[in-house]
mmCIF file of C-alpha atoms in Angstrom:
data_model
loop_
_atom_site.group_PDB
_atom_site.id
_atom_site.type_symbol
_atom_site.label_atom_id
_atom_site.label_comp_id
_atom_site.label_asym_id
_atom_site.label_seq_id
_atom_site.Cartn_x
_atom_site.Cartn_y
_atom_site.Cartn_z
ATOM 1 C CA MET A 1 0.000 0.000 0.000
ATOM 2 C CA GLY A 2 2.777 2.418 0.929
ATOM 3 C CA HIS A 3 4.588 1.669 -2.320
ATOM 4 C CA CYS A 4 1.441 2.367 -4.361
ATOM 5 C CA ALA A 5 0.964 5.671 -2.584
ATOM 6 C CA ALA A 6 4.569 6.644 -3.230
ATOM 7 C CA ILE A 7 4.404 6.161 -6.999
ATOM 8 C CA TRP A 8 0.785 7.256 -7.496
ATOM 9 C CA ASP A 9 0.545 10.281 -9.798
ATOM 10 C CA GLN A 10 -2.326 12.309 -8.351
ATOM 11 C CA ARG A 11 -2.824 14.333 -11.542
ATOM 12 C CA ALA A 12 -2.895 11.279 -13.803
ATOM 13 C CA SER A 13 -5.649 9.736 -11.658
ATOM 14 C CA VAL A 14 -8.147 12.459 -12.676
ATOM 15 C CA GLU A 15 -9.407 12.573 -16.264
ATOM 16 C CA LEU A 16 -11.799 15.110 -17.802
ATOM 17 C CA THR A 17 -13.908 13.587 -20.554
ATOM 18 C CA LYS A 18 -17.456 13.688 -21.973
ATOM 19 C CA ASP A 19 -20.407 11.327 -21.706
ATOM 20 C CA TRP A 20 -22.533 9.987 -24.581
ATOM 21 C CA ASN A 21 -24.475 13.280 -24.684
ATOM 22 C CA GLY A 22 -21.376 15.446 -24.851
ATOM 23 C CA ILE A 23 -21.684 16.569 -21.221
ATOM 24 C CA ASP A 24 -18.444 17.008 -19.295
ATOM 25 C CA GLN A 25 -17.612 14.382 -16.715
ATOM 26 C CA VAL A 26 -14.650 13.555 -14.504
ATOM 27 C CA VAL A 27 -13.229 10.053 -14.017
ATOM 28 C CA LEU A 28 -11.286 9.327 -10.822
ATOM 29 C CA ARG A 29 -9.068 6.250 -10.527
ATOM 30 C CA ASN A 30 -6.901 4.669 -7.851
ATOM 31 C CA PRO A 31 -3.815 2.451 -8.337
ATOM 32 C CA LYS A 32 -5.742 -0.765 -7.667
ATOM 33 C CA GLY A 33 -8.179 -0.171 -10.519
ATOM 34 C CA ALA A 34 -11.221 1.237 -8.695
ATOM 35 C CA SER A 35 -12.924 4.188 -10.379
ATOM 36 C CA VAL A 36 -15.594 6.854 -9.917
ATOM 37 C CA ARG A 37 -17.310 8.823 -12.669
ATOM 38 C CA VAL A 38 -18.867 12.224 -11.878
ATOM 39 C CA SER A 39 -21.015 14.246 -14.281
ATOM 40 C CA LEU A 40 -20.856 18.036 -14.210
ATOM 41 C CA HIS A 41 -24.577 17.876 -14.872
ATOM 42 C CA GLY A 42 -25.974 17.870 -11.359
ATOM 43 C CA GLY A 43 -22.613 17.023 -9.789
ATOM 44 C CA GLN A 44 -24.016 13.498 -9.998
ATOM 45 C CA VAL A 45 -21.877 10.438 -9.282
ATOM 46 C CA MET A 46 -22.761 8.166 -12.192
ATOM 47 C CA SER A 47 -20.507 5.192 -11.447
ATOM 48 C CA TRP A 48 -18.465 3.674 -8.625
ATOM 49 C CA ARG A 49 -16.514 0.522 -9.474
ATOM 50 C CA ASN A 50 -14.330 -1.594 -7.216
ATOM 51 C CA ASP A 51 -10.873 -2.943 -8.125
ATOM 52 C CA ARG A 52 -12.498 -5.922 -9.872
ATOM 53 C CA GLY A 53 -14.482 -3.624 -12.154
ATOM 54 C CA GLU A 54 -17.823 -4.427 -10.489
ATOM 55 C CA GLU A 55 -20.368 -1.593 -10.570
ATOM 56 C CA LEU A 56 -21.553 -0.720 -7.066
ATOM 57 C CA LEU A 57 -24.177 1.887 -7.985
ATOM 58 C CA PHE A 58 -27.451 1.222 -9.799
ATOM 59 C CA THR A 59 -28.461 3.127 -12.934
ATOM 60 C CA SER A 60 -31.674 2.294 -14.741
ATOM 61 C CA SER A 61 -31.403 0.892 -18.269
ATOM 62 C CA LYS A 62 -34.294 3.229 -19.127
ATOM 63 C CA ALA A 63 -32.720 6.357 -17.681
ATOM 64 C CA ILE A 64 -33.744 9.371 -19.724
ATOM 65 C CA ILE A 65 -31.194 10.316 -22.370
ATOM 66 C CA PHE A 66 -30.973 14.050 -21.894
ATOM 67 C CA LYS A 67 -29.389 17.025 -23.578
ATOM 68 C CA SER A 68 -28.381 20.356 -22.090
ATOM 69 C CA PRO A 69 -29.527 22.897 -21.099
ATOM 70 C CA LYS A 70 -32.882 21.442 -20.000
ATOM 71 C CA ALA A 71 -31.468 18.196 -18.745
ATOM 72 C CA LYS A 72 -32.937 16.085 -15.961
ATOM 73 C CA ALA A 73 -31.183 13.955 -13.408
ATOM 74 C CA ILE A 74 -30.533 10.377 -14.504
ATOM 75 C CA ARG A 75 -32.332 7.692 -12.514
ATOM 76 C CA GLY A 76 -29.442 6.203 -10.592
ATOM 77 C CA GLY A 77 -26.025 6.902 -9.135
ATOM 78 C CA ILE A 78 -25.785 9.501 -6.374
ATOM 79 C CA SER A 79 -27.477 12.847 -6.919
ATOM 80 C CA VAL A 80 -27.336 15.961 -4.727
ATOM 81 C CA CYS A 81 -30.792 16.991 -3.485
ATOM 82 C CA PHE A 82 -30.818 20.703 -2.586
ATOM 83 C CA PRO A 83 -32.502 22.926 -1.414
ATOM 84 C CA GLU A 84 -35.240 20.410 -0.721
ATOM 85 C CA PHE A 85 -35.803 16.667 -0.780
ATOM 86 C CA GLY A 86 -38.907 15.142 -2.312
ATOM 87 C CA LYS A 87 -41.746 17.325 -3.512
ATOM 88 C CA CYS A 88 -42.745 19.408 -0.512
ATOM 89 C CA GLY A 89 -42.514 22.918 -1.948
ATOM 90 C CA SER A 90 -42.697 24.928 -5.148
ATOM 91 C CA LEU A 91 -39.448 23.572 -6.589
ATOM 92 C CA GLU A 92 -38.947 20.576 -8.853
ATOM 93 C CA GLN A 93 -38.630 17.110 -7.325
ATOM 94 C CA HIS A 94 -35.577 16.986 -5.007
ATOM 95 C CA GLY A 95 -34.655 20.614 -5.747
ATOM 96 C CA PHE A 96 -32.720 22.213 -8.581
ATOM 97 C CA ALA A 97 -29.092 21.319 -7.778
ATOM 98 C CA ARG A 98 -29.236 17.934 -9.538
ATOM 99 C CA ASN A 99 -30.613 19.546 -12.721
ATOM 100 C CA ARG A 100 -27.969 22.263 -13.121
ATOM 101 C CA VAL A 101 -24.547 22.283 -14.728
ATOM 102 C CA TRP A 102 -21.810 22.601 -12.109
ATOM 103 C CA ALA A 103 -18.307 24.006 -12.625
ATOM 104 C CA ILE A 104 -14.963 22.588 -11.582
ATOM 105 C CA ASP A 105 -13.761 24.490 -8.506
ATOM 106 C CA HIS A 106 -10.074 25.176 -9.110
ATOM 107 C CA ASN A 107 -9.507 27.067 -5.856
ATOM 108 C CA PRO A 108 -11.588 25.394 -3.120
ATOM 109 C CA PRO A 109 -11.142 26.176 0.567
ATOM 110 C CA PRO A 110 -9.578 23.354 2.635
ATOM 111 C CA PRO A 111 -12.313 20.860 3.645
ATOM 112 C CA ASN A 112 -11.026 20.276 7.201
ATOM 113 C CA PRO A 113 -8.165 21.180 9.556
ATOM 114 C CA ASN A 114 -6.129 18.149 8.455
ATOM 115 C CA PRO A 115 -2.963 19.545 6.818
ATOM 116 C CA ASN A 116 -3.030 16.732 4.210
ATOM 117 C CA PRO A 117 -6.772 16.119 3.636
ATOM 118 C CA THR A 118 -6.208 14.768 0.100
ATOM 119 C CA LEU A 119 -3.271 12.457 0.819
ATOM 120 C CA GLY A 120 -3.831 9.106 -0.883
ATOM 121 C CA LYS A 121 -7.018 10.226 -2.631
ATOM 122 C CA SER A 122 -8.071 10.959 -6.170
ATOM 123 C CA PHE A 123 -10.570 13.812 -5.989
ATOM 124 C CA ILE A 124 -12.468 16.553 -7.818
ATOM 125 C CA ASP A 125 -13.977 19.752 -6.452
ATOM 126 C CA LEU A 126 -17.159 21.141 -8.012
ATOM 127 C CA ILE A 127 -19.108 24.322 -7.320
ATOM 128 C CA LEU A 128 -22.682 25.428 -7.992
ATOM 129 C CA LYS A 129 -23.694 29.068 -7.830
ATOM 130 C CA PRO A 130 -27.331 30.169 -8.048
ATOM 131 C CA ALA A 131 -29.086 31.281 -11.188
ATOM 132 C CA GLN A 132 -31.024 34.527 -10.987
ATOM 133 C CA GLU A 133 -34.339 32.733 -10.495
ATOM 134 C CA ASP A 134 -33.138 30.366 -7.772
ATOM 135 C CA ARG A 135 -34.509 30.553 -4.253
ATOM 136 C CA PRO A 136 -32.580 30.632 -2.009
ATOM 137 C CA HIS A 137 -30.407 32.914 -4.115
ATOM 138 C CA GLY A 138 -27.349 33.857 -2.084
ATOM 139 C CA PHE A 139 -25.601 30.509 -1.664
ATOM 140 C CA GLU A 140 -22.453 28.708 -2.730
ATOM 141 C CA LEU A 141 -22.641 24.924 -2.889
ATOM 142 C CA ARG A 142 -19.338 23.088 -3.072
ATOM 143 C CA LEU A 143 -18.934 19.348 -3.550
ATOM 144 C CA ARG A 144 -15.770 17.284 -3.193
ATOM 145 C CA VAL A 145 -15.912 13.720 -4.554
ATOM 146 C CA SER A 146 -12.923 11.565 -3.643
ATOM 147 C CA LEU A 147 -11.800 7.985 -4.220
ATOM 148 C CA ALA A 148 -9.395 6.565 -1.647
ATOM 149 C CA LEU A 149 -6.650 3.972 -2.078
ATOM 150 C CA ASP A 150 -8.916 1.394 -0.414
ATOM 151 C CA GLY A 151 -11.708 2.131 -2.925
ATOM 152 C CA ASN A 152 -13.938 4.049 -0.510
ATOM 153 C CA LEU A 153 -16.050 6.815 -2.026
ATOM 154 C CA THR A 154 -16.475 10.069 -0.073
ATOM 155 C CA LEU A 155 -18.714 13.060 -0.790
ATOM 156 C CA ILE A 156 -18.346 16.310 1.148
ATOM 157 C CA SER A 157 -20.775 19.171 0.538
ATOM 158 C CA ARG A 158 -20.320 22.678 1.876
ATOM 159 C CA ILE A 159 -23.137 25.226 1.647
ATOM 160 C CA ARG A 160 -22.386 28.835 2.510
ATOM 161 C CA ASN A 161 -24.800 31.758 2.904
ATOM 162 C CA ILE A 162 -23.335 34.684 0.959
ATOM 163 C CA ASN A 163 -26.597 36.643 1.113
ATOM 164 C CA GLY A 164 -27.674 39.302 3.600
ATOM 165 C CA LYS A 165 -30.619 37.233 4.820
ATOM 166 C CA PRO A 166 -30.950 33.812 6.485
ATOM 167 C CA PHE A 167 -32.237 30.889 4.426
ATOM 168 C CA SER A 168 -33.295 27.322 5.194
ATOM 169 C CA PHE A 169 -32.919 24.115 3.213
ATOM 170 C CA SER A 170 -33.024 20.331 3.347
ATOM 171 C CA PHE A 171 -30.406 18.097 1.775
ATOM 172 C CA ALA A 172 -29.750 14.493 0.745
ATOM 173 C CA TYR A 173 -27.291 12.325 -1.141
ATOM 174 C CA HIS A 174 -29.820 10.295 -3.160
ATOM 175 C CA THR A 175 -27.835 7.041 -3.316
ATOM 176 C CA HIS A 176 -28.871 4.131 -5.570
ATOM 177 C CA LEU A 177 -27.003 0.994 -4.497
ATOM 178 C CA SER A 178 -26.703 -1.995 -6.813
ATOM 179 C CA VAL A 179 -27.942 -5.189 -5.118
ATOM 180 C CA SER A 180 -28.395 -8.763 -6.287
ATOM 181 C CA ASP A 181 -31.993 -9.279 -5.139
ATOM 182 C CA ILE A 182 -33.904 -6.819 -2.948
ATOM 183 C CA SER A 183 -35.610 -9.737 -1.179
ATOM 184 C CA GLU A 184 -32.204 -10.938 0.042
ATOM 185 C CA VAL A 185 -31.021 -7.566 1.371
ATOM 186 C CA ARG A 186 -31.184 -6.212 4.905
ATOM 187 C CA ILE A 187 -30.236 -2.909 6.529
ATOM 188 C CA GLU A 188 -28.697 -2.765 9.986
ATOM 189 C CA GLY A 189 -28.116 0.317 12.108
ATOM 190 C CA LEU A 190 -31.650 1.762 11.996
ATOM 191 C CA GLU A 191 -33.260 -0.506 14.605
ATOM 192 C CA THR A 192 -35.579 1.129 17.206
ATOM 193 C CA LEU A 193 -35.533 4.472 15.362
ATOM 194 C CA ASP A 194 -38.588 6.568 14.613
ATOM 195 C CA TYR A 195 -39.355 7.075 10.943
ATOM 196 C CA LEU A 196 -41.731 9.082 8.754
ATOM 197 C CA ASP A 197 -43.638 6.850 6.347
ATOM 198 C CA ASN A 198 -44.257 8.596 3.027
ATOM 199 C CA LEU A 199 -46.727 5.848 2.098
ATOM 200 C CA CYS A 200 -48.892 6.896 5.080
ATOM 201 C CA GLN A 201 -48.896 10.711 4.709
ATOM 202 C CA ARG A 202 -45.598 10.994 6.626
ATOM 203 C CA GLU A 203 -47.109 9.445 9.749
ATOM 204 C CA ARG A 204 -44.508 8.704 12.424
ATOM 205 C CA PHE A 205 -43.768 5.108 13.439
ATOM 206 C CA THR A 206 -41.041 3.273 15.375
ATOM 207 C CA GLU A 207 -38.961 0.557 13.708
ATOM 208 C CA GLN A 208 -39.746 -2.773 15.418
ATOM 209 C CA GLY A 209 -37.520 -5.172 13.499
ATOM 210 C CA ASP A 210 -33.992 -6.296 14.281
ATOM 211 C CA ALA A 211 -33.132 -5.213 10.735
ATOM 212 C CA ILE A 212 -34.993 -3.758 7.760
ATOM 213 C CA THR A 213 -35.950 -6.296 5.087
ATOM 214 C CA PHE A 214 -38.066 -5.900 1.949
ATOM 215 C CA GLU A 215 -41.280 -7.552 0.826
ATOM 216 C CA SER A 216 -43.137 -4.548 -0.654
ATOM 217 C CA GLU A 217 -42.716 -0.863 -1.466
ATOM 218 C CA VAL A 218 -40.789 1.138 1.141
ATOM 219 C CA ASP A 219 -40.470 4.939 1.329
ATOM 220 C CA ARG A 220 -39.305 6.083 4.769
ATOM 221 C CA VAL A 221 -37.203 8.756 6.458
ATOM 222 C CA TYR A 222 -35.434 7.358 9.530
ATOM 223 C CA LEU A 223 -34.765 10.093 12.065
ATOM 224 C CA SER A 224 -31.716 10.909 14.180
ATOM 225 C CA SER A 225 -29.729 7.881 13.080
ATOM 226 C CA SER A 226 -26.209 6.968 14.155
ATOM 227 C CA GLN A 227 -23.229 7.861 11.995
ATOM 228 C CA CYS A 228 -22.960 4.349 10.569
ATOM 229 C CA VAL A 229 -25.443 2.180 8.626
ATOM 230 C CA ALA A 230 -24.818 -1.159 6.881
ATOM 231 C CA VAL A 231 -26.578 -2.738 3.889
ATOM 232 C CA LEU A 232 -26.007 -6.507 3.699
ATOM 233 C CA ASP A 233 -26.360 -8.231 0.317
ATOM 234 C CA HIS A 234 -26.332 -11.950 1.094
ATOM 235 C CA GLU A 235 -26.206 -13.237 -2.489
ATOM 236 C CA LYS A 236 -23.249 -11.043 -3.511
ATOM 237 C CA LYS A 237 -21.578 -11.640 -0.126
ATOM 238 C CA ARG A 238 -21.100 -7.871 0.082
ATOM 239 C CA THR A 239 -21.840 -5.254 2.710
ATOM 240 C CA TYR A 240 -22.142 -1.558 1.976
ATOM 241 C CA VAL A 241 -21.109 0.572 4.940
ATOM 242 C CA MET A 242 -22.297 4.178 5.021
ATOM 243 C CA ARG A 243 -20.705 6.603 7.460
ATOM 244 C CA LYS A 244 -21.940 10.170 7.655
ATOM 245 C CA GLN A 245 -21.632 13.479 9.470
ATOM 246 C CA GLY A 246 -24.009 16.444 9.433
ATOM 247 C CA LEU A 247 -26.717 14.180 7.965
ATOM 248 C CA PRO A 248 -28.902 12.973 10.844
ATOM 249 C CA ASP A 249 -31.568 11.225 8.747
ATOM 250 C CA VAL A 250 -31.551 8.199 6.434
ATOM 251 C CA VAL A 251 -33.987 7.746 3.546
ATOM 252 C CA VAL A 252 -34.816 4.154 2.559
ATOM 253 C CA TRP A 253 -36.659 3.687 -0.741
ATOM 254 C CA ASN A 254 -37.618 0.921 -3.125
ATOM 255 C CA PRO A 255 -40.623 1.396 -5.467
ATOM 256 C CA TRP A 256 -41.416 -2.331 -5.821
ATOM 257 C CA GLU A 257 -43.303 -3.770 -8.759
ATOM 258 C CA LYS A 258 -46.462 -1.653 -9.091
ATOM 259 C CA LYS A 259 -44.788 1.751 -8.928
ATOM 260 C CA SER A 260 -41.887 0.591 -11.112
ATOM 261 C CA ARG A 261 -44.315 -0.029 -13.957
ATOM 262 C CA LEU A 262 -45.522 3.579 -13.728
ATOM 263 C CA MET A 263 -42.045 5.115 -13.978
ATOM 264 C CA THR A 264 -40.998 5.894 -17.552
ATOM 265 C CA ASP A 265 -37.267 5.993 -16.696
ATOM 266 C CA PHE A 266 -37.229 2.768 -14.675
ATOM 267 C CA GLY A 267 -37.453 -0.837 -15.880
ATOM 268 C CA ASP A 268 -40.450 -2.891 -14.755
ATOM 269 C CA GLU A 269 -38.265 -5.440 -12.948
ATOM 270 C CA GLU A 270 -35.332 -3.218 -11.963
ATOM 271 C CA TYR A 271 -36.621 -2.670 -8.430
ATOM 272 C CA LYS A 272 -35.131 -6.093 -7.668
ATOM 273 C CA GLN A 273 -31.568 -4.844 -8.250
ATOM 274 C CA MET A 274 -31.824 -1.408 -6.612
ATOM 275 C CA LEU A 275 -32.021 0.031 -3.114
ATOM 276 C CA CYS A 276 -31.834 3.701 -2.176
ATOM 277 C CA VAL A 277 -30.217 4.470 1.182
ATOM 278 C CA ASP A 278 -29.620 8.206 1.467
ATOM 279 C CA GLY A 279 -27.662 10.214 3.994
ATOM 280 C CA ALA A 280 -29.928 13.221 4.548
ATOM 281 C CA ALA A 281 -31.019 16.214 6.608
ATOM 282 C CA ILE A 282 -34.769 16.359 6.106
ATOM 283 C CA GLU A 283 -36.876 16.359 9.281
ATOM 284 C CA LYS A 284 -35.374 19.583 10.632
ATOM 285 C CA SER A 285 -34.445 22.197 8.053
ATOM 286 C CA ILE A 286 -30.964 23.657 8.243
ATOM 287 C CA THR A 287 -30.927 27.451 8.636
ATOM 288 C CA LEU A 288 -27.860 29.497 7.787
ATOM 289 C CA LYS A 289 -27.392 33.073 8.862
ATOM 290 C CA PRO A 290 -25.404 35.416 6.601
ATOM 291 C CA GLY A 291 -21.818 34.176 6.406
ATOM 292 C CA GLU A 292 -22.535 30.793 8.020
ATOM 293 C CA GLU A 293 -21.558 27.481 6.427
ATOM 294 C CA TRP A 294 -22.885 23.926 6.753
ATOM 295 C CA THR A 295 -20.986 20.735 5.917
ATOM 296 C CA GLY A 296 -22.459 17.306 5.148
ATOM 297 C CA ARG A 297 -20.236 14.254 4.591
ATOM 298 C CA MET A 298 -20.887 10.700 3.492
ATOM 299 C CA GLU A 299 -18.398 7.866 3.010
ATOM 300 C CA LEU A 300 -19.323 4.594 1.295
ATOM 301 C CA ALA A 301 -17.339 1.378 1.571
ATOM 302 C CA ALA A 302 -18.061 -2.012 0.002
ATOM 303 C CA VAL A 303 -16.607 -4.806 2.126
ATOM 304 C CA PRO A 304 -16.920 -8.624 2.221
ATOM 305 C CA SER A 305 -19.995 -9.999 3.966
ATOM 306 C CA SER A 306 -17.785 -11.284 6.781
ATOM 307 C CA PHE A 307 -17.932 -7.691 8.054
ATOM 308 C CA CYS A 308 -19.629 -7.830 11.461
ATOM 309 C CA CYS A 309 -22.245 -5.134 11.917
ATOM 310 C CA ASP A 310 -21.769 -5.378 15.672
ATOM 311 C CA ASN A 311 -18.614 -3.402 14.921
ATOM 312 C CA LEU A 312 -20.585 -0.360 13.810
ATOM 313 C CA ASP A 313 -18.994 2.282 16.006
ATOM 314 C CA PRO A 314 -20.981 5.549 16.037
ATOM 315 C CA HIS A 315 -17.912 7.390 17.353
ATOM 316 C CA LEU A 316 -15.519 6.116 14.661
ATOM 317 C CA LYS A 317 -13.437 8.831 13.018
ATOM 318 C CA PHE A 318 -13.460 8.250 9.300
ATOM 319 C CA PHE A 319 -12.837 11.621 7.626
#
């Protein structure tokens, strides 16, 4: 590992290219062969592959083929939902950030006090500034996407109020994980938590199971979760581990069969290979006074199924 780090050319591990629609995208690579692909449309992570070339994120085969400037977010990957999640206001579904073209941020502020925060990582910094019609208007939204030597994917968002008035927002990393069979998947780390059920007019319930399993449509917001959540895929013998900061809530979503058939950009049977588990801040809006900044971080790891979820340490330092 140390030898790889010593000879790794940081600049060569970041490639600017274009997707099939001519939209700019950035490809990150590490020395072991893992990769991440990020579109400047929406700042959306379109692909995350491990060192064996296996795709870890789901993207629908019927995802809308779009063209700028009136593009829409692709159904899949990880999209940034800001300044709202869902459809609870006057904005488009999940806010406007995922439908805008971002710019590469060539002079970002340091993301944390660590003097070498990028050591051993391939990364890209993006920035989104508001259009004239956007509300809130006076914000800067920065996103750092990084791929570590161990293949872990990290997203760090920083939202700053550069206006003279306070504004409030909700936020989520809308994360589509690729799974073998949704019926064979379970989520650990959300036991005993209260959740808002979007299938029951956001009525509040308490999770009663030892783990979350799937037999029908699920659309829930789990509240005040720990920093660490695990998604166990028994057939692939793989566990996704999500660690997060500044994102107290977790959205769990799968449309199941009936709703899948009503979605034009989603295959009728694709619900079986997809599970959304989002790090989010939804229940309580975040309010920034002029000059204030908020940071939300999410790290994803894909580890062998021998990973023991009893080891989920809510106090673990991972950034």
